Coordinates of C-alpha atoms in Angstrom, one line a residue:
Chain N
X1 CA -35.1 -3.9 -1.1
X2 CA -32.1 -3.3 -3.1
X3 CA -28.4 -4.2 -2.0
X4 CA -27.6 -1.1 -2.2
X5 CA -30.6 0.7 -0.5
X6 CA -29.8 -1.8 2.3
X7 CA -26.0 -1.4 2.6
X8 CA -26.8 2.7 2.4
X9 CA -29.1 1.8 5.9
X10 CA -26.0 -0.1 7.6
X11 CA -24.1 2.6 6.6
X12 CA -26.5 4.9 8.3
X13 CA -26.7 2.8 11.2
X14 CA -23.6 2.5 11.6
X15 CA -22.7 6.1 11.7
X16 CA -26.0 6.6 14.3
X17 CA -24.7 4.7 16.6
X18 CA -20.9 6.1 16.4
X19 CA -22.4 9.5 17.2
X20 CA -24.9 8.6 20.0
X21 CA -21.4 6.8 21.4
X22 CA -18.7 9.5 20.6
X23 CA -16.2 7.0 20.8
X24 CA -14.9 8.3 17.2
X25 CA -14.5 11.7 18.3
X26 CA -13.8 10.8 22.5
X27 CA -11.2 8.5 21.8
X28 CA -10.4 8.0 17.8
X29 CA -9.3 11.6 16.8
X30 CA -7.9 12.4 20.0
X31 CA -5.4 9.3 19.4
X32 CA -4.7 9.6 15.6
X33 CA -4.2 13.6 17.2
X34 CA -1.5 12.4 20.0
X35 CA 0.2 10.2 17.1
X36 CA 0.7 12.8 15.2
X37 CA 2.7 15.0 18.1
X38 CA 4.2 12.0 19.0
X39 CA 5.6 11.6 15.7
X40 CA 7.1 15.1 16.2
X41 CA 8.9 14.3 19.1
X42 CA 10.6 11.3 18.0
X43 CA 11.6 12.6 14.5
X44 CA 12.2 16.1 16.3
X45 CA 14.0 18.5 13.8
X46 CA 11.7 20.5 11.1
X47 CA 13.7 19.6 7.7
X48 CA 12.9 15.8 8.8
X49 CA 9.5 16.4 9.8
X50 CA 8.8 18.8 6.2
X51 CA 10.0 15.4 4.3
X52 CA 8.3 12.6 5.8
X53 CA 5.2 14.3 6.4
X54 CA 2.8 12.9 4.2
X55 CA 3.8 9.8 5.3
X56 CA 2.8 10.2 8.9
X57 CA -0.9 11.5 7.5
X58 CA -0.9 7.7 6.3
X59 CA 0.5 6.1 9.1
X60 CA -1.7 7.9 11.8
X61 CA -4.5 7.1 9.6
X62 CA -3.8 3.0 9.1
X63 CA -3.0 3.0 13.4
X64 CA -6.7 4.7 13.4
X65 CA -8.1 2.3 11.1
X66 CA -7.4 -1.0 13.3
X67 CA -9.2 1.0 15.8
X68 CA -12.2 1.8 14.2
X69 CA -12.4 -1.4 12.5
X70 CA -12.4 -2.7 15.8
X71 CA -14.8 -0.6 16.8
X72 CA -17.1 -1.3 14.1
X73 CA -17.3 -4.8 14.3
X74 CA -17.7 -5.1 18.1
X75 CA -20.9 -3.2 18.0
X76 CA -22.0 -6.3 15.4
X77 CA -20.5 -9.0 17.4
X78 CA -21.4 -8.4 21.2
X79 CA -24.7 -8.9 20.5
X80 CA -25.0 -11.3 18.1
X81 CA -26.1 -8.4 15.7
X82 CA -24.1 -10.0 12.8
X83 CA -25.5 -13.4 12.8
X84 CA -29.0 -11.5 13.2
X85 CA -28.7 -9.4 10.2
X86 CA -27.4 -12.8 8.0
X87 CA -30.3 -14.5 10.0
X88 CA -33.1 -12.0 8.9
X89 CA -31.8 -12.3 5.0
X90 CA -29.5 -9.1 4.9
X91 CA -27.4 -9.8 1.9
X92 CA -23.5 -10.6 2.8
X93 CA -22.6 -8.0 0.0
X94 CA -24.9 -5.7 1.6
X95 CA -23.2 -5.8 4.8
X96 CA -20.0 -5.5 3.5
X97 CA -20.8 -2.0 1.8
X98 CA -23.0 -0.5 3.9
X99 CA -19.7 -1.5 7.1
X100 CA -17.5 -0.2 4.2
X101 CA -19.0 3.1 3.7
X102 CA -19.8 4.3 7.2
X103 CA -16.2 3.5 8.1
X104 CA -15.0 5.6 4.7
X105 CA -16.9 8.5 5.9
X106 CA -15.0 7.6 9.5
X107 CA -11.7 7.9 7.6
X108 CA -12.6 10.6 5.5
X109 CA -13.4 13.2 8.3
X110 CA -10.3 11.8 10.3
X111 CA -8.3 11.9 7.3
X112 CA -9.0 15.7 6.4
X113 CA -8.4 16.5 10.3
X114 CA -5.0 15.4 10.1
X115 CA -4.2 16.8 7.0
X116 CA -4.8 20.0 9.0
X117 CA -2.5 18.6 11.9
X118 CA 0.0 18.5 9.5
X119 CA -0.4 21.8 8.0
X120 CA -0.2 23.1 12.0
X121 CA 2.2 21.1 13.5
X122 CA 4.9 20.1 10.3
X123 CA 4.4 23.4 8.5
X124 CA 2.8 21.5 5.5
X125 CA 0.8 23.7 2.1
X126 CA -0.4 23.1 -0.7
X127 CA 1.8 23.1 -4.0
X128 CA 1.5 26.4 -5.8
X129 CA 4.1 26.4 -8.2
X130 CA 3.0 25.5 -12.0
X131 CA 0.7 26.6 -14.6
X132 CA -3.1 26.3 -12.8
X133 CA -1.9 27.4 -9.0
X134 CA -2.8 25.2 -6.5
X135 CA -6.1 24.2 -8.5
X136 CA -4.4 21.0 -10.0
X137 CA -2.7 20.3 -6.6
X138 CA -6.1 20.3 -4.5
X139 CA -7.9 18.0 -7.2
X140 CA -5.0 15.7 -6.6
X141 CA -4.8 15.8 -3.0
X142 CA -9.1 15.5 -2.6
X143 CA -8.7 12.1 -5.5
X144 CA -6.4 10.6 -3.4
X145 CA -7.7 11.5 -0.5
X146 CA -11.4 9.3 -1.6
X147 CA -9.5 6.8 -3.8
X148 CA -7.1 5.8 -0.7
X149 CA -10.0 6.2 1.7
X150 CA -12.4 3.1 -0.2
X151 CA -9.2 1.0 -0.5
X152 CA -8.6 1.1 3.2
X153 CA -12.5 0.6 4.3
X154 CA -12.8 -2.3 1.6
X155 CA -9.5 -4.0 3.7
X156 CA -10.7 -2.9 7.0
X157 CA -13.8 -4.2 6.7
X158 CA -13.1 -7.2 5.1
X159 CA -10.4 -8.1 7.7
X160 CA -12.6 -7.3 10.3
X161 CA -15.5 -9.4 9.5
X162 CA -12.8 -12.3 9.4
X163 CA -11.5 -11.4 12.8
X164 CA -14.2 -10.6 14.4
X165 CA -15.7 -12.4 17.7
X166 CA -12.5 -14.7 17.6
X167 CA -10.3 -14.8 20.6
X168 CA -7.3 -12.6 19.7
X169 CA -8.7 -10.8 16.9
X170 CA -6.9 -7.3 18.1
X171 CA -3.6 -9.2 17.3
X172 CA -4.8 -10.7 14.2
X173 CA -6.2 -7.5 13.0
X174 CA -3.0 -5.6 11.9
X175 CA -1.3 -8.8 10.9
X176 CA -3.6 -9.3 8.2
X177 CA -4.2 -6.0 7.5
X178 CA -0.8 -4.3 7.5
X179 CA 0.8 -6.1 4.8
X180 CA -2.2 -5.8 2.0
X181 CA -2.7 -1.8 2.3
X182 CA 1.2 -1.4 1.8
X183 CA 0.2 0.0 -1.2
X184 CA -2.2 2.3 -0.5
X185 CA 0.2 3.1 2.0
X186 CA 3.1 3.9 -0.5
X187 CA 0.9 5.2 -3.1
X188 CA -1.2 7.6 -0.9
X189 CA 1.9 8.8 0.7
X190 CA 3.6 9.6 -3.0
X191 CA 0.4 11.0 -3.9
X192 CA 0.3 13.6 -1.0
X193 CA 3.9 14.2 -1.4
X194 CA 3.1 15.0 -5.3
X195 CA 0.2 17.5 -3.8
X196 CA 2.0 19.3 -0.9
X197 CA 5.4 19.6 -3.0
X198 CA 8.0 17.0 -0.9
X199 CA 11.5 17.5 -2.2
X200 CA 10.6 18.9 -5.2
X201 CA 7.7 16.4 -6.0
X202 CA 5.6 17.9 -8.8
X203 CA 2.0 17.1 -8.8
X204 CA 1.7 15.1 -12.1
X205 CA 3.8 12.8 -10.6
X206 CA 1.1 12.0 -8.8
X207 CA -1.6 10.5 -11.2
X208 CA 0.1 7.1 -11.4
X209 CA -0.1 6.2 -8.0
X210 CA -3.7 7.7 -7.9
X211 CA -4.3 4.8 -10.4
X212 CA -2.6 2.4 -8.0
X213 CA -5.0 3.7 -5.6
X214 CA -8.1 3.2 -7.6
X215 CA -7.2 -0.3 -8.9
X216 CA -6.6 -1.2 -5.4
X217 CA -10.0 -0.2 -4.4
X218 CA -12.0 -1.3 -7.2
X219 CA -9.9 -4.9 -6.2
X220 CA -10.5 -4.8 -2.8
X221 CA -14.0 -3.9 -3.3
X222 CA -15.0 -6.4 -5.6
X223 CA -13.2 -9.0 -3.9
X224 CA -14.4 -8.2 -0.5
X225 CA -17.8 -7.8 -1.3
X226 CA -17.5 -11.4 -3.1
X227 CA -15.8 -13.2 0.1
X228 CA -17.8 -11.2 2.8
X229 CA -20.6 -14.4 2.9
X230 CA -18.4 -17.1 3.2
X231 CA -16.5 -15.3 5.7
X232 CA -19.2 -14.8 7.9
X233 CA -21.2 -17.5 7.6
X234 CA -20.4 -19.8 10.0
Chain I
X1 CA 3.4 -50.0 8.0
X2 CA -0.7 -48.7 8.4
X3 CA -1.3 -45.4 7.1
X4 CA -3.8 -42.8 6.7
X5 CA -6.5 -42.2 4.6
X6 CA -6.3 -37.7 4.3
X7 CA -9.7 -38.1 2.8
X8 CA -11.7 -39.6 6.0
X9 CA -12.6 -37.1 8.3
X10 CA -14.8 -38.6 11.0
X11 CA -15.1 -41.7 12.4
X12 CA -17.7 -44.0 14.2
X13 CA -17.4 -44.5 17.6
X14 CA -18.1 -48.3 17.4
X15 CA -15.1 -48.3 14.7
X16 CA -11.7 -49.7 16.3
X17 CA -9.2 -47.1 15.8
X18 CA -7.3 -47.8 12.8
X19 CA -3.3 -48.4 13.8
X20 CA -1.7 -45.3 13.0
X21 CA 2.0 -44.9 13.7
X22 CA 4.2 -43.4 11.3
X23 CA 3.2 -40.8 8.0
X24 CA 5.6 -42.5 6.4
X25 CA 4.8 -44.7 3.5
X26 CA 7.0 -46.2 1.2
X27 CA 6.5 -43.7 -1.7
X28 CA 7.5 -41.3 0.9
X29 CA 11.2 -42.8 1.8
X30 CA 11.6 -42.7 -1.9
X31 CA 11.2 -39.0 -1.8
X32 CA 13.4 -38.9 1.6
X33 CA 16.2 -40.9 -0.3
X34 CA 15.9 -38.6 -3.1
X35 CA 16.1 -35.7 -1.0
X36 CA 19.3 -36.9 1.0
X37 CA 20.7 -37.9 -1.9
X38 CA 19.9 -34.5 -3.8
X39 CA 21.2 -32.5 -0.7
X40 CA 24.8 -34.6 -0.7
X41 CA 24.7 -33.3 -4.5
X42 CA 24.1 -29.6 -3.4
X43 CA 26.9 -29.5 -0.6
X44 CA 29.6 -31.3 -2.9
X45 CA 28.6 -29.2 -6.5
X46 CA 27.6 -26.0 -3.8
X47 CA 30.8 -25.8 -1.8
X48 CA 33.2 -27.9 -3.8
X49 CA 33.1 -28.6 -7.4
X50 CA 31.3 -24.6 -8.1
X51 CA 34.2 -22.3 -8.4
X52 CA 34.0 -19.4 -6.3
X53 CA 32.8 -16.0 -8.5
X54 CA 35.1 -12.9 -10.1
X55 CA 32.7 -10.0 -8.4
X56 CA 30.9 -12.0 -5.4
X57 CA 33.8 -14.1 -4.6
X58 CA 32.8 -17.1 -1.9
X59 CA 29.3 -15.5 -1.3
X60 CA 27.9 -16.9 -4.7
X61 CA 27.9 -20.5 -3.3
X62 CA 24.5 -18.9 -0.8
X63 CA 22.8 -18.5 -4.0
X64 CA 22.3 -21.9 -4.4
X65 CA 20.5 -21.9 -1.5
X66 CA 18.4 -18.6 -1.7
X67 CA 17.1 -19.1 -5.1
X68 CA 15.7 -22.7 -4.8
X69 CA 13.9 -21.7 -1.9
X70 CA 12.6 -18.6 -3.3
X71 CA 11.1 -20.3 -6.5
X72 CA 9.9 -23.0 -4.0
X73 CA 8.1 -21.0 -2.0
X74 CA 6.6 -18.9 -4.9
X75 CA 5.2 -22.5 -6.4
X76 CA 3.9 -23.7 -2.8
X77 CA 2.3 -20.4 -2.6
X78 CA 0.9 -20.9 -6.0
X79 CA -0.3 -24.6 -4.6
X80 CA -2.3 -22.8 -1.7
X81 CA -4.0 -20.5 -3.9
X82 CA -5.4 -23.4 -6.4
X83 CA -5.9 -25.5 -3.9
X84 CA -7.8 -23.2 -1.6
X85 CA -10.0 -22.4 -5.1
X86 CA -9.9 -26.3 -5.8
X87 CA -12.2 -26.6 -2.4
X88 CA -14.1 -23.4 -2.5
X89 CA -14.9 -24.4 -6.2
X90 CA -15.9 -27.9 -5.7
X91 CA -19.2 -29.5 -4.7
X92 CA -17.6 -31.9 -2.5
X93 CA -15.7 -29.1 -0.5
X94 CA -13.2 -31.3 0.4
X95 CA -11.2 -31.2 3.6
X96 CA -8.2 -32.5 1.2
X97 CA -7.8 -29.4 -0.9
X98 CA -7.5 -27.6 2.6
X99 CA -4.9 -29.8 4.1
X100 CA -3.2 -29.4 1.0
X101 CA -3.2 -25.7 0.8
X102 CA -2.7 -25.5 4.9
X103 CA 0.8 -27.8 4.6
X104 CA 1.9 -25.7 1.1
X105 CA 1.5 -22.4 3.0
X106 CA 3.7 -24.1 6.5
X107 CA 6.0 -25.1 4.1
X108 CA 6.2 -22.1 1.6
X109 CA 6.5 -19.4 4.8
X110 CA 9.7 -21.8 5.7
X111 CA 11.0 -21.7 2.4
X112 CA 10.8 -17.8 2.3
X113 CA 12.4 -17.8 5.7
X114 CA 15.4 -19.2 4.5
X115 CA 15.5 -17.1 1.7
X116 CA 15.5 -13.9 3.9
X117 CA 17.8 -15.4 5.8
X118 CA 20.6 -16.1 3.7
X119 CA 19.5 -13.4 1.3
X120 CA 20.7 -11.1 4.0
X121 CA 23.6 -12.8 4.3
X122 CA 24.6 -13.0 1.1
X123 CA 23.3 -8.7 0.9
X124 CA 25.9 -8.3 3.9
X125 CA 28.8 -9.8 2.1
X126 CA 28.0 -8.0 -1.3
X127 CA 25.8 -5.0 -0.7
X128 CA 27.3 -4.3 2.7
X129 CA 23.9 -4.4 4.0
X130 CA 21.7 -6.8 5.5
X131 CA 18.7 -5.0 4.3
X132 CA 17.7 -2.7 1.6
X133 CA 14.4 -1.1 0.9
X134 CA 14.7 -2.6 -2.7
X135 CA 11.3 -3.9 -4.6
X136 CA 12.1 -8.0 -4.3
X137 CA 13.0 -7.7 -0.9
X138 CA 10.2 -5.7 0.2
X139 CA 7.8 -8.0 -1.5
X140 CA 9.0 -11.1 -0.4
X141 CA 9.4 -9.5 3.2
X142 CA 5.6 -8.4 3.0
X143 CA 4.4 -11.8 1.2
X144 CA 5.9 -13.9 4.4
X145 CA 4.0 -11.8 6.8
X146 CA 0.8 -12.0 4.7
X147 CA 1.1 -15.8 4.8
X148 CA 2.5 -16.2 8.7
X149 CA -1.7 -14.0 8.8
X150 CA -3.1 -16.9 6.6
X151 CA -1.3 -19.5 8.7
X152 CA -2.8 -17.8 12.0
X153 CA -6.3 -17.9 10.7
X154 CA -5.7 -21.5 10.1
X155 CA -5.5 -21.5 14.0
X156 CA -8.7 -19.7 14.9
X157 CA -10.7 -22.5 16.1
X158 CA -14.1 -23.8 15.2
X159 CA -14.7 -27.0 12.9
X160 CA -13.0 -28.2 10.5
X161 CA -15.1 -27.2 7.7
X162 CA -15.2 -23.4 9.0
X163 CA -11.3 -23.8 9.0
X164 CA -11.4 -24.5 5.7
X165 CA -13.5 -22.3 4.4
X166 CA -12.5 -19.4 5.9
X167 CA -8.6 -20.1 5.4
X168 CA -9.5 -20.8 1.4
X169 CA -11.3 -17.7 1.1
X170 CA -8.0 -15.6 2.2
X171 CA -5.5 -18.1 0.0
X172 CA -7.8 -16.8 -2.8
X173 CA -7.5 -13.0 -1.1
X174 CA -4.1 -13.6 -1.4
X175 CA -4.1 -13.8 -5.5
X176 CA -5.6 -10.3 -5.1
X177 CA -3.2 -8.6 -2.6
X178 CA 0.4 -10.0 -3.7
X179 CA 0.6 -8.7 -7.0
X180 CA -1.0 -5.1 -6.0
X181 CA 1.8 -5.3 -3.1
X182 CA 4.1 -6.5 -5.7
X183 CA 3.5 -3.9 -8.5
X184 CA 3.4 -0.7 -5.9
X185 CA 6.9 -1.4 -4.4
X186 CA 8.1 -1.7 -8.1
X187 CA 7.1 1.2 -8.8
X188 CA 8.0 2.3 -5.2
X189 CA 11.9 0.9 -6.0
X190 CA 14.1 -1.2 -7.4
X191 CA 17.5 -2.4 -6.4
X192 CA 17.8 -6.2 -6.6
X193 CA 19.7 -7.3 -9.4
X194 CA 17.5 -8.4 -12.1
X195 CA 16.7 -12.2 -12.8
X196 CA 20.1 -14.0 -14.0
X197 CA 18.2 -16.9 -14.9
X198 CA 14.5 -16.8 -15.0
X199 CA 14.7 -13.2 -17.3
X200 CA 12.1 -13.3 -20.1
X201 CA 15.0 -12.7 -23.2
X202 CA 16.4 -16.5 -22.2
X203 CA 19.6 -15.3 -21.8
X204 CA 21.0 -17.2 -19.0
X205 CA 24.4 -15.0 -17.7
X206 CA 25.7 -17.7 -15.9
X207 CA 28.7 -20.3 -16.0
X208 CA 28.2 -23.8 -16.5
X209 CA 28.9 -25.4 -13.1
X210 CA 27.3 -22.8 -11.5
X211 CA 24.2 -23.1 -13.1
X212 CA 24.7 -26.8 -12.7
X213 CA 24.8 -26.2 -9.0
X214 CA 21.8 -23.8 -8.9
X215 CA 19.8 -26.8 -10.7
X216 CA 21.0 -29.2 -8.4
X217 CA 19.9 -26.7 -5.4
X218 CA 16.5 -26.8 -7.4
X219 CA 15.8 -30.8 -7.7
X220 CA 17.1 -31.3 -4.0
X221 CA 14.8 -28.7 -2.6
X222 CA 12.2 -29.6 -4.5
X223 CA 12.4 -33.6 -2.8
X224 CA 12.2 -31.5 0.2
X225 CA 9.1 -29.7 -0.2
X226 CA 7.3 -32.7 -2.3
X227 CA 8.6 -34.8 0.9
X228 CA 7.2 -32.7 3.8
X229 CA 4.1 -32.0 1.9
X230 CA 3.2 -35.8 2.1
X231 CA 3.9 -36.0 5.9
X232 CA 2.2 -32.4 6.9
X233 CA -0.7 -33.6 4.8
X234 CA -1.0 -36.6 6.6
X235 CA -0.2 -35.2 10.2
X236 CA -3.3 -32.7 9.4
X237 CA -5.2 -35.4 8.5
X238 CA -4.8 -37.3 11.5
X239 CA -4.6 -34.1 14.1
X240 CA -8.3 -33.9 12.4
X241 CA -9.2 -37.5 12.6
X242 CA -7.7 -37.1 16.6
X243 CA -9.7 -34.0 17.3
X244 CA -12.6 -35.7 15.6
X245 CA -12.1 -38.9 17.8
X246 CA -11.6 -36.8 20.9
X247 CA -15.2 -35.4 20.5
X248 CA -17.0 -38.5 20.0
X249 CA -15.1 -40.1 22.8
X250 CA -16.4 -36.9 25.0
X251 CA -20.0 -37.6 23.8
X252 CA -19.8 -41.3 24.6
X253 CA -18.5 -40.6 28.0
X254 CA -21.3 -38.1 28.8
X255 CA -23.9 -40.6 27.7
X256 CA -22.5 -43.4 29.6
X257 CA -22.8 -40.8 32.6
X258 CA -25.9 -39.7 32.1
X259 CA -26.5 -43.5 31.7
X260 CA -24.9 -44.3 35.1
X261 CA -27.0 -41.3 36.6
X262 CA -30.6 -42.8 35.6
X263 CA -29.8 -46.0 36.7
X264 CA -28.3 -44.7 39.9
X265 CA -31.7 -42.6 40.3
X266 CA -34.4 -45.9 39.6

């Protein structure tokens, strides 16, 4: 079987088993939701909350990921599931993708529910303004949206198979995974602002961190899907 | 005075323990002497002989500080990442190359410590500031957390092998990750004043003695780093070697109880 027929089963798997458990929608989303208000009440006044915006999508989003990461590897490492899939012959790489892509579509659905948090609670829309409407604006938003999406599963899941099953892997978790998606952090959030019109943004501004976002998930991915084995192996 | 040998890794339990006192060697004062005397250098050429500057007045003098442990730290970074290929790489897979990359990454995350330290020192006294969002600072603030992550995956337990592979598979990560963190909060900001002496156009903008100073700061930090990179080295190899001896001592006790308990049963 193919790696990738095999990672697109994990991937399947996975997802199963997050719906039979409704964790992700009991306890994920209601959380990323709560940050979200929360972020409202400590920011507070409208003209602050209109600015910075874009970069509470991200922020709520990276909390959620350390969760679901979380999440995802403790159904592999309660059991021994992990070592079992290694042990049967599962491809490391395989792994890695198939984890990778189940929590994508995690992030994606989460991603796209508080985009319309933001849009209800912070007044947020779509830029309008320019030559093609709001066509231009929504093909940037939905780019970013993927591109920033496979960066932070390639780290998430990466970083996770590292932490997981060791004794304080919670706290290691965001300590390793904090500081390398800074940039999908910064880029993702200048992206958005490019799409939704912050302070004057205009979208073509916000190709080049699009790129930044794509480079940083094509690294991430390669790399990740390189060191998986080694990191697991043991 | 006995020393180590970094490369041995386990020993036999009918082997007398070698005698193991200091991690000090005689190559190793050298360094120490070097380093003492490079350091007397820095505080007489640092805060004496270096005049004070025209725009940053007295501050300039933390420069010679902040700069040599910046490019340090950048180079025992740099040491961590080859060596962490070095034992991925290699057949052997030796526990050497992670010791080495292990003591680099202890000593570079010091180094940038410093740097962060005084750098916002010296920001206080000239921007009027401790901190700044600017693009170096952001960087260097992000590169010392990444590495304090490295050094706490160092400490996750499990043999000495899985430490080593698993720490040299995120020194390598590392290569990856610092310069996309790097290049996005470039192109996030940029504040910092650009590079007075390391600039690509080799036009150093920088008086005599004070450049004097800054190379002095260089040498005397660089005995520093070559000098604790020979001790933590060597006090890795032996908390191994201890660890090590520590298990087979275990194992030999339970035999000799399990011994004790057959007899006691015939």
């Amino acid at each position: 079987m193919s790696t990738w027929k095999v990672a697109c089963l994990i991937a399947v798997k996975d997802l199963r088993v997050e719906r039979r458990s409704k964790i992700v929608t009991n306890q994920v989303l209601p959380f990323a939701g709560i940050t979200m208000v929360s972020f409202a009440f400590a920011l507070d006044k409208q003209n602050v909350l209109d600015t910075v915006a874009p970069g509470l999508i991200w922020l709520a989003t990276t909390f959620s990921l350390l969760i679901l990461v979380q999440r995802s590897f403790s159904i592999e490492t309660d059991d021994g599931a992990l070592d079992a899939m290694r042990v049967a012959g599962i491809d490391a790489r395989a792994i890695f993708l198939g984890k990778a892509m189940a929590l994508a579509v995690q992030l994606l659905v989460l991603e796209i529910l508080l985009l319309f948090a933001a849009v209800v609670f912070y007044g947020e829309s779509i830029q309008s303004s320019g030559a093609q409407g709001p066509v231009l604006a929504v093909v940037l938003l939905v780019t970013t949206l993927v591109s920033a999406t496979c960066g932070l599963a390639a780290v998430g899941t990466l970083y996770g198979g590292l932490a997981a099953g060791f004794k304080g892997s919670e706290t290691l978790l965001p300590l390793l995974t904090l500081p390398a998606v800074a940039p999908v952090l910064i880029g993702a959030t200048k992206a958005v602002e490019s799409a939704v019109g912050t302070a004057g943004a205009v979208v073509s501004e916000g190709w080049q961190w699009v790129g930044l976002l794509a480079v940083f998930a094509v690294a991430f991915g390669i790399g990740g899907a390189l060191a998986f084995g080694p990191l697991i192996d043991e | 005075m006995t020393t180590i040998d970094p490369a041995r890794t386990e020993l036999q339990p009918s082997e007398p323990p070698p005698q193991r006192r200091s991690t000090g060697t005689r190559a190793t004062r050298l360094v120490g002497i070097g380093c003492i005397t490079a350091m007397g250098w820095l505080v007489a050429f640092g805060l004496g002989f270096s005049p004070a500057d025209r725009d940053q007045k007295e501050s300039v003098r933390i420069l010679y500080v902040h700069v040599p442990t910046i490019w340090l730290a950048y180079l025992a970074f740099v040491v961590t990442a080859v060596s962490s290929g070095l034992y991925l790489l290699t057949k052997k897979q030796s526990l050497g190359w992670d010791r080495v990359a292990g003591a680099s990454a202890e000593i570079g995350v010091a180094f940038v410590a410093v740097t962060l330290a005084v750098g916002s020192l010296w920001g206080r006294l000239t921007w009027g500031v401790f901190w700044q969002w600017d693009a170096r600072l952001t960087t260097t603030a992000l590169l010392f957390v990444t590495y304090i992550g490295y050094l706490a995956v160092r400490r996750l337990g499990g043999s000495h092998q899985q430490r080593a592979k698993r720490s040299a598979v995120l020194g390598m990560i590392a290569v990856i990750e610092i310069p996309l963190v790097h290049f996005s909060v470039k192109m996030w900001r940029s504040l910092h004043q650009e590079a007075t002496v390391a600039n690509l156009d080799g036009d150093t903008k920088m008086d005599g003695i004070m450049l004097f100073s800054l190379f002095v700061g260089v040498i005397a930090f660089t005995f520093l780093y070559v000098w604790l990179m020979l001790h933590r080295t060597r006090a890795m190899a032996m908390e191994d070697m201890l660890e090590d001896r520590g298990l087979d001592d275990a194992l030999i006790a339970r035999r000799a109880e399990a011994a004790n308990q057959q007899n006691g049963a015939h």
